PDB file of C-alpha atoms in Angstrom:
ATOM      1  CA  MET A  28     -60.192-165.640 -49.344  1.00  0.00           C
ATOM      2  CA  THR A  29     -63.922-164.671 -48.630  1.00  0.00           C
ATOM      3  CA  GLU A  30     -65.343-161.247 -49.867  1.00  0.00           C
ATOM      4  CA  PRO A  31     -66.648-159.447 -48.005  1.00  0.00           C
ATOM      5  CA  SER A  32     -70.495-158.903 -47.150  1.00  0.00           C
ATOM      6  CA  VAL A  33     -71.428-155.749 -48.277  1.00  0.00           C
ATOM      7  CA  ALA A  34     -73.236-154.833 -44.623  1.00  0.00           C
ATOM      8  CA  ARG A  35     -69.680-155.351 -43.996  1.00  0.00           C
ATOM      9  CA  LEU A  36     -68.386-152.718 -45.731  1.00  0.00           C
ATOM     10  CA  VAL A  37     -70.971-149.943 -45.623  1.00  0.00           C
ATOM     11  CA  ALA A  38     -70.045-150.440 -41.820  1.00  0.00           C
ATOM     12  CA  HIS A  39     -66.268-150.321 -42.009  1.00  0.00           C
ATOM     13  CA  HIS A  40     -67.606-147.164 -43.722  1.00  0.00           C
ATOM     14  CA  ILE A  41     -69.834-146.284 -41.424  1.00  0.00           C
ATOM     15  CA  ARG A  42     -66.296-146.360 -38.832  1.00  0.00           C
ATOM     16  CA  TYR A  43     -63.583-144.804 -41.744  1.00  0.00           C
ATOM     17  CA  GLN A  44     -66.476-141.236 -41.565  1.00  0.00           C
ATOM     18  CA  ASN A  45     -66.340-141.416 -37.969  1.00  0.00           C
ATOM     19  CA  ARG A  46     -63.332-141.442 -38.141  1.00  0.00           C
ATOM     20  CA  LEU A  47     -62.442-138.043 -40.259  1.00  0.00           C
ATOM     21  CA  PHE A  48     -65.126-136.239 -38.526  1.00  0.00           C
ATOM     22  CA  TRP A  49     -64.117-136.373 -35.333  1.00  0.00           C
ATOM     23  CA  ARG A  50     -60.403-135.608 -36.394  1.00  0.00           C
ATOM     24  CA  ALA A  51     -61.570-132.297 -37.397  1.00  0.00           C
ATOM     25  CA  PRO A  52     -62.555-130.837 -34.017  1.00  0.00           C
ATOM     26  CA  ILE A  53     -65.208-127.613 -35.388  1.00  0.00           C
ATOM     27  CA  GLY A  54     -67.604-130.227 -37.357  1.00  0.00           C
ATOM     28  CA  ALA A  55     -67.520-130.913 -33.754  1.00  0.00           C
ATOM     29  CA  PHE A  56     -68.570-128.058 -32.109  1.00  0.00           C
ATOM     30  CA  PHE A  57     -70.869-126.934 -34.715  1.00  0.00           C
ATOM     31  CA  THR A  58     -72.869-130.014 -35.308  1.00  0.00           C
ATOM     32  CA  ILE A  59     -72.655-131.122 -31.435  1.00  0.00           C
ATOM     33  CA  ALA A  60     -71.283-127.956 -28.964  1.00  0.00           C
ATOM     34  CA  LEU A  61     -72.476-125.037 -30.866  1.00  0.00           C
ATOM     35  CA  PRO A  62     -76.591-126.558 -29.837  1.00  0.00           C
ATOM     36  CA  LEU A  63     -76.434-127.592 -26.298  1.00  0.00           C
ATOM     37  CA  ILE A  64     -74.423-123.998 -26.607  1.00  0.00           C
ATOM     38  CA  MET A  65     -77.581-121.771 -27.433  1.00  0.00           C
ATOM     39  CA  LEU A  66     -80.206-123.855 -25.615  1.00  0.00           C
ATOM     40  CA  VAL A  67     -78.172-123.434 -22.550  1.00  0.00           C
ATOM     41  CA  LEU A  68     -78.314-119.853 -22.829  1.00  0.00           C
ATOM     42  CA  PHE A  69     -81.973-119.233 -24.898  1.00  0.00           C
ATOM     43  CA  ASP A  70     -82.536-120.948 -21.520  1.00  0.00           C
ATOM     44  CA  ALA A  71     -80.929-117.859 -19.354  1.00  0.00           C
ATOM     45  CA  ILE A  72     -81.663-115.346 -21.930  1.00  0.00           C
ATOM     46  CA  PHE A  73     -85.903-115.778 -22.735  1.00  0.00           C
ATOM     47  CA  ASP A  74     -88.078-116.062 -19.792  1.00  0.00           C
ATOM     48  CA  GLY A  75     -92.127-117.232 -19.743  1.00  0.00           C
ATOM     49  CA  ASP A  76     -93.803-119.535 -22.647  1.00  0.00           C
ATOM     50  CA  VAL A  77     -94.067-120.421 -25.858  1.00  0.00           C
ATOM     51  CA  GLU A  78     -97.261-120.548 -28.620  1.00  0.00           C
ATOM     52  CA  ILE A  79     -96.565-121.181 -32.113  1.00  0.00           C
ATOM     53  CA  GLY A  80     -98.832-123.237 -33.849  1.00  0.00           C
ATOM     54  CA  GLY A  81    -101.916-122.782 -32.319  1.00  0.00           C
ATOM     55  CA  ARG A  82     -99.678-125.195 -29.867  1.00  0.00           C
ATOM     56  CA  GLY A  83    -100.887-124.163 -26.468  1.00  0.00           C
ATOM     57  CA  PRO A  84     -98.032-122.041 -24.161  1.00  0.00           C
ATOM     58  CA  VAL A  85     -95.367-124.769 -23.808  1.00  0.00           C
ATOM     59  CA  SER A  86     -92.153-123.845 -22.104  1.00  0.00           C
ATOM     60  CA  ILE A  87     -88.618-121.785 -23.273  1.00  0.00           C
ATOM     61  CA  THR A  88     -86.608-125.307 -22.588  1.00  0.00           C
ATOM     62  CA  GLN A  89     -89.651-127.211 -23.736  1.00  0.00           C
ATOM     63  CA  PHE A  90     -90.007-125.440 -26.608  1.00  0.00           C
ATOM     64  CA  TYR A  91     -85.715-125.178 -27.985  1.00  0.00           C
ATOM     65  CA  THR A  92     -84.797-128.394 -27.157  1.00  0.00           C
ATOM     66  CA  PRO A  93     -86.303-130.544 -30.486  1.00  0.00           C
ATOM     67  CA  ALA A  94     -85.179-126.910 -32.060  1.00  0.00           C
ATOM     68  CA  LEU A  95     -81.865-126.937 -31.682  1.00  0.00           C
ATOM     69  CA  ALA A  96     -82.186-131.210 -32.150  1.00  0.00           C
ATOM     70  CA  ALA A  97     -83.400-131.022 -35.778  1.00  0.00           C
ATOM     71  CA  PHE A  98     -81.042-128.479 -36.501  1.00  0.00           C
ATOM     72  CA  ALA A  99     -78.058-130.190 -35.147  1.00  0.00           C
ATOM     73  CA  ALA A 100     -80.030-133.331 -35.894  1.00  0.00           C
ATOM     74  CA  ALA A 101     -79.897-130.926 -40.126  1.00  0.00           C
ATOM     75  CA  SER A 102     -76.137-129.956 -40.030  1.00  0.00           C
ATOM     76  CA  ALA A 103     -75.230-133.491 -39.996  1.00  0.00           C
ATOM     77  CA  THR A 104     -76.677-134.416 -42.172  1.00  0.00           C
ATOM     78  CA  TYR A 105     -76.945-131.788 -44.490  1.00  0.00           C
ATOM     79  CA  THR A 106     -73.826-129.214 -43.909  1.00  0.00           C
ATOM     80  CA  ASN A 107     -71.736-132.127 -43.526  1.00  0.00           C
ATOM     81  CA  LEU A 108     -72.123-134.169 -45.967  1.00  0.00           C
ATOM     82  CA  GLY A 109     -72.720-131.322 -48.973  1.00  0.00           C
ATOM     83  CA  THR A 110     -69.580-129.812 -47.628  1.00  0.00           C
ATOM     84  CA  GLY A 111     -67.497-132.469 -47.457  1.00  0.00           C
ATOM     85  CA  LEU A 112     -68.254-134.544 -50.428  1.00  0.00           C
ATOM     86  CA  ALA A 113     -67.732-131.131 -51.965  1.00  0.00           C
ATOM     87  CA  ILE A 114     -64.521-130.567 -50.790  1.00  0.00           C
ATOM     88  CA  TYR A 115     -63.354-134.480 -51.479  1.00  0.00           C
ATOM     89  CA  ARG A 116     -64.638-134.030 -54.646  1.00  0.00           C
ATOM     90  CA  GLU A 117     -61.952-131.800 -55.520  1.00  0.00           C
ATOM     91  CA  ASP A 118     -59.495-133.376 -53.413  1.00  0.00           C
ATOM     92  CA  GLY A 119     -59.430-136.115 -55.824  1.00  0.00           C
ATOM     93  CA  VAL A 120     -59.610-137.731 -52.755  1.00  0.00           C
ATOM     94  CA  LEU A 121     -63.879-139.678 -54.407  1.00  0.00           C
ATOM     95  CA  LYS A 122     -61.903-139.881 -57.743  1.00  0.00           C
ATOM     96  CA  ARG A 123     -59.198-142.454 -55.870  1.00  0.00           C
ATOM     97  CA  PHE A 124     -61.821-144.045 -54.030  1.00  0.00           C
ATOM     98  CA  ARG A 125     -64.092-144.393 -57.119  1.00  0.00           C
ATOM     99  CA  SER A 126     -61.183-146.519 -58.715  1.00  0.00           C
ATOM    100  CA  THR A 127     -61.194-149.659 -56.354  1.00  0.00           C
ATOM    101  CA  PRO A 128     -63.254-152.528 -56.644  1.00  0.00           C
ATOM    102  CA  LEU A 129     -65.279-150.624 -54.406  1.00  0.00           C
ATOM    103  CA  PRO A 130     -69.101-150.454 -55.124  1.00  0.00           C
ATOM    104  CA  PRO A 131     -69.295-146.682 -55.203  1.00  0.00           C
ATOM    105  CA  TRP A 132     -72.671-146.508 -52.915  1.00  0.00           C
ATOM    106  CA  VAL A 133     -71.357-148.702 -50.402  1.00  0.00           C
ATOM    107  CA  TYR A 134     -68.792-144.944 -50.009  1.00  0.00           C
ATOM    108  CA  ILE A 135     -71.942-142.701 -50.181  1.00  0.00           C
ATOM    109  CA  ALA A 136     -73.732-145.172 -48.073  1.00  0.00           C
ATOM    110  CA  GLY A 137     -70.811-145.407 -45.664  1.00  0.00           C
ATOM    111  CA  ALA A 138     -70.457-141.346 -45.469  1.00  0.00           C
ATOM    112  CA  ILE A 139     -75.023-141.072 -45.088  1.00  0.00           C
ATOM    113  CA  GLY A 140     -74.283-143.471 -41.656  1.00  0.00           C
ATOM    114  CA  SER A 141     -71.724-141.995 -41.154  1.00  0.00           C
ATOM    115  CA  GLY A 142     -73.376-138.147 -40.972  1.00  0.00           C
ATOM    116  CA  VAL A 143     -76.974-140.211 -39.273  1.00  0.00           C
ATOM    117  CA  TRP A 144     -74.854-141.583 -37.138  1.00  0.00           C
ATOM    118  CA  ILE A 145     -73.444-138.194 -35.737  1.00  0.00           C
ATOM    119  CA  ALA A 146     -76.866-136.568 -36.225  1.00  0.00           C
ATOM    120  CA  ALA A 147     -78.526-139.495 -33.533  1.00  0.00           C
ATOM    121  CA  ILE A 148     -75.730-139.134 -30.961  1.00  0.00           C
ATOM    122  CA  ALA A 149     -76.206-135.413 -31.034  1.00  0.00           C
ATOM    123  CA  ASN A 150     -79.905-135.675 -30.205  1.00  0.00           C
ATOM    124  CA  ALA A 151     -79.004-137.766 -28.096  1.00  0.00           C
ATOM    125  CA  ILE A 152     -76.693-135.845 -25.990  1.00  0.00           C
ATOM    126  CA  MET A 153     -78.725-132.095 -26.640  1.00  0.00           C
ATOM    127  CA  ILE A 154     -82.575-135.052 -25.621  1.00  0.00           C
ATOM    128  CA  GLY A 155     -81.231-136.631 -21.920  1.00  0.00           C
ATOM    129  CA  ILE A 156     -79.745-133.417 -20.840  1.00  0.00           C
ATOM    130  CA  ALA A 157     -82.563-131.334 -21.219  1.00  0.00           C
ATOM    131  CA  VAL A 158     -84.288-133.921 -19.483  1.00  0.00           C
ATOM    132  CA  VAL A 159     -81.909-134.889 -16.641  1.00  0.00           C
ATOM    133  CA  GLY A 160     -80.776-130.025 -16.073  1.00  0.00           C
ATOM    134  CA  PHE A 161     -84.017-128.762 -17.829  1.00  0.00           C
ATOM    135  CA  ASP A 162     -87.024-130.955 -17.089  1.00  0.00           C
ATOM    136  CA  VAL A 163     -87.857-131.370 -20.758  1.00  0.00           C
ATOM    137  CA  SER A 164     -90.097-133.347 -20.901  1.00  0.00           C
ATOM    138  CA  LEU A 165     -90.489-136.869 -22.674  1.00  0.00           C
ATOM    139  CA  PRO A 166     -93.637-139.191 -22.453  1.00  0.00           C
ATOM    140  CA  ALA A 167     -92.727-142.835 -22.923  1.00  0.00           C
ATOM    141  CA  ASP A 168     -96.287-143.587 -25.262  1.00  0.00           C
ATOM    142  CA  ARG A 169     -94.742-140.324 -27.380  1.00  0.00           C
ATOM    143  CA  ILE A 170     -90.538-141.886 -28.161  1.00  0.00           C
ATOM    144  CA  PRO A 171     -92.119-143.434 -31.273  1.00  0.00           C
ATOM    145  CA  ALA A 172     -93.159-140.354 -32.944  1.00  0.00           C
ATOM    146  CA  ALA A 173     -90.114-138.809 -31.711  1.00  0.00           C
ATOM    147  CA  ALA A 174     -87.918-141.446 -33.493  1.00  0.00           C
ATOM    148  CA  VAL A 175     -90.388-141.450 -36.997  1.00  0.00           C
ATOM    149  CA  ALA A 176     -89.462-137.614 -37.065  1.00  0.00           C
ATOM    150  CA  PHE A 177     -85.637-138.427 -36.819  1.00  0.00           C
ATOM    151  CA  GLY A 178     -85.631-140.420 -39.030  1.00  0.00           C
ATOM    152  CA  PHE A 179     -87.781-138.923 -42.070  1.00  0.00           C
ATOM    153  CA  GLY A 180     -85.451-135.817 -41.157  1.00  0.00           C
ATOM    154  CA  VAL A 181     -81.923-136.820 -41.010  1.00  0.00           C
ATOM    155  CA  PHE A 182     -82.501-139.287 -45.039  1.00  0.00           C
ATOM    156  CA  ALA A 183     -83.939-136.162 -46.354  1.00  0.00           C
ATOM    157  CA  PHE A 184     -81.902-133.673 -45.067  1.00  0.00           C
ATOM    158  CA  ALA A 185     -79.013-136.652 -45.732  1.00  0.00           C
ATOM    159  CA  ALA A 186     -80.696-136.911 -48.851  1.00  0.00           C
ATOM    160  CA  LEU A 187     -80.240-133.074 -49.737  1.00  0.00           C
ATOM    161  CA  GLY A 188     -77.098-132.981 -49.118  1.00  0.00           C
ATOM    162  CA  VAL A 189     -74.572-135.246 -51.429  1.00  0.00           C
ATOM    163  CA  ALA A 190     -77.825-133.049 -53.555  1.00  0.00           C
ATOM    164  CA  LEU A 191     -75.741-130.298 -52.709  1.00  0.00           C
ATOM    165  CA  ALA A 192     -72.655-131.719 -52.985  1.00  0.00           C
ATOM    166  CA  SER A 193     -73.250-133.020 -57.014  1.00  0.00           C
ATOM    167  CA  LEU A 194     -74.660-128.850 -57.495  1.00  0.00           C
ATOM    168  CA  ALA A 195     -71.530-127.181 -55.288  1.00  0.00           C
ATOM    169  CA  PRO A 196     -69.597-125.823 -57.943  1.00  0.00           C
ATOM    170  CA  SER A 197     -66.203-126.324 -56.370  1.00  0.00           C
ATOM    171  CA  GLY A 198     -64.988-127.333 -53.024  1.00  0.00           C
ATOM    172  CA  GLY A 199     -65.538-123.591 -50.837  1.00  0.00           C
ATOM    173  CA  ALA A 200     -68.136-123.248 -52.574  1.00  0.00           C
ATOM    174  CA  ALA A 201     -70.534-125.266 -50.444  1.00  0.00           C
ATOM    175  CA  PRO A 202     -69.837-124.442 -47.208  1.00  0.00           C
ATOM    176  CA  ALA A 203     -71.099-120.663 -48.548  1.00  0.00           C
ATOM    177  CA  MET A 204     -73.997-122.911 -50.014  1.00  0.00           C
ATOM    178  CA  ALA A 205     -75.374-124.812 -47.117  1.00  0.00           C
ATOM    179  CA  ASN A 206     -74.610-121.972 -44.501  1.00  0.00           C
ATOM    180  CA  ALA A 207     -76.455-119.970 -47.491  1.00  0.00           C
ATOM    181  CA  THR A 208     -79.278-122.085 -46.921  1.00  0.00           C
ATOM    182  CA  ILE A 209     -80.171-123.168 -44.070  1.00  0.00           C
ATOM    183  CA  LEU A 210     -79.495-120.290 -41.395  1.00  0.00           C
ATOM    184  CA  PRO A 211     -82.334-117.947 -43.332  1.00  0.00           C
ATOM    185  CA  LEU A 212     -83.727-121.612 -42.677  1.00  0.00           C
ATOM    186  CA  SER A 213     -83.765-121.564 -39.459  1.00  0.00           C
ATOM    187  CA  PHE A 214     -85.172-117.817 -38.387  1.00  0.00           C
ATOM    188  CA  ILE A 215     -87.577-118.797 -40.262  1.00  0.00           C
ATOM    189  CA  SER A 216     -88.645-122.034 -39.118  1.00  0.00           C
ATOM    190  CA  ASN A 217     -88.793-122.193 -35.099  1.00  0.00           C
ATOM    191  CA  VAL A 218     -85.469-123.230 -34.876  1.00  0.00           C
ATOM    192  CA  PHE A 219     -83.940-120.498 -33.269  1.00  0.00           C
ATOM    193  CA  ILE A 220     -86.723-117.540 -32.654  1.00  0.00           C
ATOM    194  CA  PRO A 221     -90.443-118.912 -32.148  1.00  0.00           C
ATOM    195  CA  LEU A 222     -92.524-117.342 -35.027  1.00  0.00           C
ATOM    196  CA  GLU A 223     -95.656-116.455 -32.128  1.00  0.00           C
ATOM    197  CA  ASP A 224     -97.392-114.417 -34.876  1.00  0.00           C
ATOM    198  CA  PRO A 225     -95.425-114.356 -37.843  1.00  0.00           C
ATOM    199  CA  PRO A 226     -95.810-112.033 -41.169  1.00  0.00           C
ATOM    200  CA  ALA A 227     -97.755-114.397 -43.638  1.00  0.00           C
ATOM    201  CA  TRP A 228     -95.555-114.398 -46.388  1.00  0.00           C
ATOM    202  CA  LEU A 229     -92.924-115.227 -44.337  1.00  0.00           C
ATOM    203  CA  ASP A 230     -95.045-118.228 -42.971  1.00  0.00           C
ATOM    204  CA  THR A 231     -96.034-119.025 -46.238  1.00  0.00           C
ATOM    205  CA  VAL A 232     -92.055-119.222 -47.492  1.00  0.00           C
ATOM    206  CA  GLY A 233     -90.474-122.055 -44.195  1.00  0.00           C
ATOM    207  CA  ASP A 234     -94.267-123.841 -45.553  1.00  0.00           C
ATOM    208  CA  ILE A 235     -92.043-123.935 -49.014  1.00  0.00           C
ATOM    209  CA  PHE A 236     -88.626-125.138 -47.065  1.00  0.00           C
ATOM    210  CA  PRO A 237     -88.537-129.052 -45.679  1.00  0.00           C
ATOM    211  CA  LEU A 238     -87.158-127.507 -42.422  1.00  0.00           C
ATOM    212  CA  LYS A 239     -89.936-125.932 -40.136  1.00  0.00           C
ATOM    213  CA  HIS A 240     -91.632-129.497 -40.995  1.00  0.00           C
ATOM    214  CA  PHE A 241     -89.847-131.026 -38.979  1.00  0.00           C
ATOM    215  CA  VAL A 242     -89.362-128.915 -36.754  1.00  0.00           C
ATOM    216  CA  GLU A 243     -92.963-128.830 -36.455  1.00  0.00           C
ATOM    217  CA  ALA A 244     -93.403-132.979 -36.486  1.00  0.00           C
ATOM    218  CA  PHE A 245     -90.092-133.541 -34.052  1.00  0.00           C
ATOM    219  CA  LEU A 246     -92.195-130.917 -31.139  1.00  0.00           C
ATOM    220  CA  ALA A 247     -94.968-132.718 -31.110  1.00  0.00           C
ATOM    221  CA  PRO A 248     -94.036-135.176 -29.094  1.00  0.00           C
ATOM    222  CA  PHE A 249     -92.594-132.786 -27.110  1.00  0.00           C
ATOM    223  CA  ASP A 250     -95.715-130.975 -26.727  1.00  0.00           C
ATOM    224  CA  PRO A 251     -97.162-131.401 -23.201  1.00  0.00           C
ATOM    225  CA  THR A 252    -100.623-129.005 -24.017  1.00  0.00           C
ATOM    226  CA  SER A 253    -101.253-131.698 -26.948  1.00  0.00           C
ATOM    227  CA  THR A 254    -102.895-135.228 -27.027  1.00  0.00           C
ATOM    228  CA  GLY A 255    -102.219-138.583 -28.975  1.00  0.00           C
ATOM    229  CA  SER A 256     -99.866-140.195 -29.797  1.00  0.00           C
ATOM    230  CA  GLY A 257     -98.006-136.957 -31.633  1.00  0.00           C
ATOM    231  CA  PHE A 258     -97.460-137.809 -34.321  1.00  0.00           C
ATOM    232  CA  GLU A 259     -97.729-135.319 -37.615  1.00  0.00           C
ATOM    233  CA  TRP A 260     -98.612-137.128 -40.873  1.00  0.00           C
ATOM    234  CA  GLY A 261     -98.762-134.289 -43.058  1.00  0.00           C
ATOM    235  CA  ASP A 262     -94.899-132.198 -41.593  1.00  0.00           C
ATOM    236  CA  LEU A 263     -93.541-135.402 -42.002  1.00  0.00           C
ATOM    237  CA  ALA A 264     -94.876-136.234 -45.654  1.00  0.00           C
ATOM    238  CA  VAL A 265     -93.329-132.680 -46.833  1.00  0.00           C
ATOM    239  CA  VAL A 266     -89.752-133.301 -45.371  1.00  0.00           C
ATOM    240  CA  ALA A 267     -90.534-136.919 -47.389  1.00  0.00           C
ATOM    241  CA  VAL A 268     -91.482-135.357 -50.517  1.00  0.00           C
ATOM    242  CA  TRP A 269     -88.220-133.004 -50.105  1.00  0.00           C
ATOM    243  CA  GLY A 270     -85.690-136.250 -49.287  1.00  0.00           C
ATOM    244  CA  VAL A 271     -87.168-137.866 -52.453  1.00  0.00           C
ATOM    245  CA  LEU A 272     -86.209-134.202 -54.351  1.00  0.00           C
ATOM    246  CA  GLY A 273     -83.027-134.525 -53.158  1.00  0.00           C
ATOM    247  CA  ALA A 274     -82.201-138.410 -54.087  1.00  0.00           C
ATOM    248  CA  VAL A 275     -83.590-137.457 -57.832  1.00  0.00           C
ATOM    249  CA  VAL A 276     -80.849-134.650 -58.104  1.00  0.00           C
ATOM    250  CA  ALA A 277     -78.374-136.155 -56.492  1.00  0.00           C
ATOM    251  CA  VAL A 278     -78.615-139.719 -58.361  1.00  0.00           C
ATOM    252  CA  ARG A 279     -79.076-137.396 -61.535  1.00  0.00           C
ATOM    253  CA  SER A 280     -75.573-134.958 -60.812  1.00  0.00           C
ATOM    254  CA  PHE A 281     -73.050-136.618 -58.898  1.00  0.00           C
ATOM    255  CA  ARG A 282     -69.340-135.682 -60.022  1.00  0.00           C
ATOM    256  CA  TRP A 283     -66.387-137.846 -58.134  1.00  0.00           C
ATOM    257  CA  GLN A 284     -64.516-136.374 -60.574  1.00  0.00           C
ATOM    258  CA  PRO A 285     -63.638-132.646 -59.809  1.00  0.00           C
ATOM    259  CA  THR A 286     -63.782-130.283 -63.380  1.00  0.00           C
ATOM    260  CA  VAL A 287     -59.984-129.460 -64.288  1.00  0.00           C
ATOM    261  CA  GLY A 288     -59.346-125.911 -62.706  1.00  0.00           C
ATOM    262  CA  LYS A 289     -61.497-126.624 -60.590  1.00  0.00           C
ATOM    263  CA  ALA A 290     -58.356-129.316 -59.032  1.00  0.00           C
ATOM    264  CA  ARG A 291     -55.814-127.357 -60.365  1.00  0.00           C
ATOM    265  CA  SER A 292     -56.876-124.019 -58.413  1.00  0.00           C
ATOM    266  CA  GLY A 293     -57.110-125.909 -54.858  1.00  0.00           C
ATOM    267  CA  ARG A 294     -53.941-128.220 -55.578  1.00  0.00           C
ATOM    268  CA  ARG A 295     -52.290-124.444 -56.728  1.00  0.00           C
ATOM    269  CA  SER A 296     -53.917-122.769 -53.286  1.00  0.00           C
ATOM    270  CA  ARG A 297     -52.954-125.876 -50.442  1.00  0.00           C
ATOM    271  CA  THR A 298     -49.307-125.633 -52.441  1.00  0.00           C
ATOM    272  CA  GLY A 299     -49.128-122.264 -51.976  1.00  0.00           C
ATOM    273  CA  ALA A 300     -50.229-121.595 -48.089  1.00  0.00           C
ATOM    274  CA  ARG A 301     -47.629-125.008 -47.028  1.00  0.00           C
ATOM    275  CA  SER A 302     -44.906-122.763 -49.168  1.00  0.00           C
ATOM    276  CA  ALA A 303     -46.763-119.835 -47.414  1.00  0.00           C
ATOM    277  CA  ARG A 304     -46.042-121.418 -44.079  1.00  0.00           C
TER     278      ARG A 304
END
């Protein structure tokens, strides 16, 4: 029997991870539906134009479309990967995969590939609806800049998501760690609120972390007041550095087996829940 190629194995595990994602409607809601709902609500609530970071005024939807698209991409990779891998480890799923002939990296590549695929779907839906329904414009000659910003962002946040799963002490702690990091950063990274004149210290904190730079790099191609190709190489460099740091942490710290106490407590908790039902 001919062994399947590495590419075929990775493609198979991307499909496998996609099926797991769509079987959990709550994940699809927070990753795809919630950013769209926010776009509609923000368009209805806020009025006027937005000016941030020295950019000229842009409409509410022209600003929020790339900002929320970047947030959806970060959620699909960082949040979903970080929480999913940590929960699978605690449930013993990763341990069982590790005991099969499947190369471990193929499983991780499948999980990352699925996260990137879900992020691409979320962005395509978001931008498509914004262009058709809200007159948001993305010039054709700036699509490459948007695609490059998307690529840098998803691979950086995917690496950070695997790093989060590596550092999470349990499956139950991973969602809290993900939300405790991504949500506050969203408020200071021009995702939920356009910070036109923030305090200097808040601006500095936002500049340290990658989400603000991802949003800035993704916003530039949508900015009708700017000139040029839309590439923001300085922001992309910061995003790339965070991606490399996440990859280093993930490679050095990732665990396939749960700690004994966490695994036992998780099984007792699930057994108790089933008994209660």
